[in-house]
XYZ file of C-alpha atoms in Angstrom:
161
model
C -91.241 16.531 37.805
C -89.142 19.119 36.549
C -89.295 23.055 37.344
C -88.861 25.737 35.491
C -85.123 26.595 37.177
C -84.230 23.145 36.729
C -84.571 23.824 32.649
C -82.896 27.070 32.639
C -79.737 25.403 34.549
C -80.301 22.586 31.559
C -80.030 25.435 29.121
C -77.345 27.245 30.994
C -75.190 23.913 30.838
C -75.753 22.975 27.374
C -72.982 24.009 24.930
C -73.892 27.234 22.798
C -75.244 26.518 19.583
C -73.291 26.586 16.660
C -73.364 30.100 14.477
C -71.917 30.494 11.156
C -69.347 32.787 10.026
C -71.525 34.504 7.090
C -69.250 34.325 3.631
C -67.997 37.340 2.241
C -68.131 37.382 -1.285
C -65.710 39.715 -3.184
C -67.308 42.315 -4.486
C -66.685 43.107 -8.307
C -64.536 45.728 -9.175
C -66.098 49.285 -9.922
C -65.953 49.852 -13.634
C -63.192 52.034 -13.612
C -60.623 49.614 -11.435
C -62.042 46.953 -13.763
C -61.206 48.694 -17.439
C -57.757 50.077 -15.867
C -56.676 46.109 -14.924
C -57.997 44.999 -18.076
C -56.100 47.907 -20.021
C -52.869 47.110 -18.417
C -53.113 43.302 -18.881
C -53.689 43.949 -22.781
C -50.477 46.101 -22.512
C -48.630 43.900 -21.145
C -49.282 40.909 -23.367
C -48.544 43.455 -26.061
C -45.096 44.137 -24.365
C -43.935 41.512 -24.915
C -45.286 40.580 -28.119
C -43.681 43.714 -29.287
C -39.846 42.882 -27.910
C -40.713 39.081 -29.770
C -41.646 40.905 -33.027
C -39.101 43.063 -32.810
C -36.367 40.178 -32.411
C -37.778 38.236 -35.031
C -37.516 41.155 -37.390
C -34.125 42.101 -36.999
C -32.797 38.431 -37.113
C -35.275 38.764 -40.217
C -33.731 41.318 -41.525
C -30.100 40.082 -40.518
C -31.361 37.519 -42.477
C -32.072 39.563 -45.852
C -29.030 41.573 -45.714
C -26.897 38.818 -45.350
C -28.847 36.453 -48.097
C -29.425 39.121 -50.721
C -26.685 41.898 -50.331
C -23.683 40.346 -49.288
C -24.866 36.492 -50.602
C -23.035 35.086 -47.526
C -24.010 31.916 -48.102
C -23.363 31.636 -51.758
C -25.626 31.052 -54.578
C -27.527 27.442 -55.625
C -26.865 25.960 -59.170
C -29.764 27.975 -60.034
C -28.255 31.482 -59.158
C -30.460 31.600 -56.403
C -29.027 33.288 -52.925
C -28.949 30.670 -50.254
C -30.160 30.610 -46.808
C -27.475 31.835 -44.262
C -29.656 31.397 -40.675
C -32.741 29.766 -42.394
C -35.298 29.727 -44.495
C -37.830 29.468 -41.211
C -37.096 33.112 -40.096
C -39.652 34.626 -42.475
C -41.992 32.212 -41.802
C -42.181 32.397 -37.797
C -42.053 36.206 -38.217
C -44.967 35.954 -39.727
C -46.774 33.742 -36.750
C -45.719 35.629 -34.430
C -46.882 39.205 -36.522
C -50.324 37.529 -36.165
C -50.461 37.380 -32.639
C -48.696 40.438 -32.369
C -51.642 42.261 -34.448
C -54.090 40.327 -31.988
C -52.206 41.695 -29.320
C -52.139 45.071 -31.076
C -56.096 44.892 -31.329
C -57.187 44.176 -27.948
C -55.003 46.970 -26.605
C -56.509 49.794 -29.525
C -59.958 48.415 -28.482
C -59.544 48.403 -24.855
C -57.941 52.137 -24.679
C -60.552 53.216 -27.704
C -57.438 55.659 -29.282
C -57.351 56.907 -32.887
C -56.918 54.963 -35.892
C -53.468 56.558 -36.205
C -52.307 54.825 -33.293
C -53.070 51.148 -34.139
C -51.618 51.912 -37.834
C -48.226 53.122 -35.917
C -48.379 49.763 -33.675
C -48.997 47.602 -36.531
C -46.449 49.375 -39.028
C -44.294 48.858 -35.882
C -44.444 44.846 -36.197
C -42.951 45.633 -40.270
C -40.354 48.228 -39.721
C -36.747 47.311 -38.178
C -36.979 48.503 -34.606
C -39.872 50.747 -34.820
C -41.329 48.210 -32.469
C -38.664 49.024 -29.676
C -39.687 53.035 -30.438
C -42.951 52.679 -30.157
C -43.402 50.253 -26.881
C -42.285 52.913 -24.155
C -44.415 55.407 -26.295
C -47.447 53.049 -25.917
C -46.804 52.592 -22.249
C -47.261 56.492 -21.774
C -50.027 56.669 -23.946
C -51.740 53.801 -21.958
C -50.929 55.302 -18.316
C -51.756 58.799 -19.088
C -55.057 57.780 -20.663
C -56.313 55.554 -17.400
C -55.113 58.637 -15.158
C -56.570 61.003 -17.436
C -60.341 58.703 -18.746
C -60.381 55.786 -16.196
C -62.655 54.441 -17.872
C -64.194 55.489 -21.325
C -67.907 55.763 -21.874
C -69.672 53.018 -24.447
C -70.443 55.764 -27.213
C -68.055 58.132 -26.570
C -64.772 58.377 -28.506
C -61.371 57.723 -26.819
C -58.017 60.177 -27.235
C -57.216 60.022 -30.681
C -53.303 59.668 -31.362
């Protein structure tokens, strides 16, 4: 028969049972840190949408002068100006000037500013280097609004431009 002291030294001789390191889940992001990282991912997209609208536009308008002022590549039998980079130029500018205004969009939305400000951003996608003006304008506007609002209140009206 087995005592009492002859379980406990059983027990004391057994391995210890297995625990569990509990799991940490990440907690979400307070509203604030979560708008701000949104904000500045919309920005950047639009960064670089704006330096690829930009490009396209002056190779677009490299295009024009060259084709309609100076008729560099001559004329057809039709009197028409010809091409001198390509006939595609206007038509990916346009592409891209779509997803630029999408870009354009989610930013305005995200940082809830004026309607002056998204007319300046999209009149920048239009206007020969406007775009390159207006991107490190857009960066302050973004950083000194998420200093300033972190994070704007549903209802309440953003800065205005």
């Amino acid at each position: 028969p087995r005592t009492a002291q002859d379980q406990v030294r059983n027990c004391e001789d057994e391995p210890p049972p297995i625990t569990r390191t509990p799991v940490v889940t990440p907690q979400p992001l307070d509203g604030a840190a979560t708008h701000g990282a949104k904000a500045r991912s919309a920005f950047a997209r639009y960064r670089v949408m704006a330096f690829v609208t930009g490009g396209m536009l002056l190779l677009l308008t490299l295009e024009i002068v060259l084709k309609y002022v100076f008729q560099a590549a001559g004329v057809d039998e039709a009197g028409s100006p010809r091409p001198v980079i390509g006939s595609w130029i206007a038509f990916v500018h346009g592409w891209i000037y779509v997803v630029y205004l999408v870009t354009v969009f989610d930013l305005w939305s995200r940082m809830r500013w004026g309607v002056g400000r998204i007319l300046g951003l999209v009149a920048a996608g239009v206007v020969p280097v406007l775009s390159f003006v207006l991107e490190p304008r857009a960066a302050r506007w973004v950083e000194r609004d998420l200093a300033v609002a972190p994070r704007p209140e549903a209802g309440r009206p953003g800065p205005s431009s």
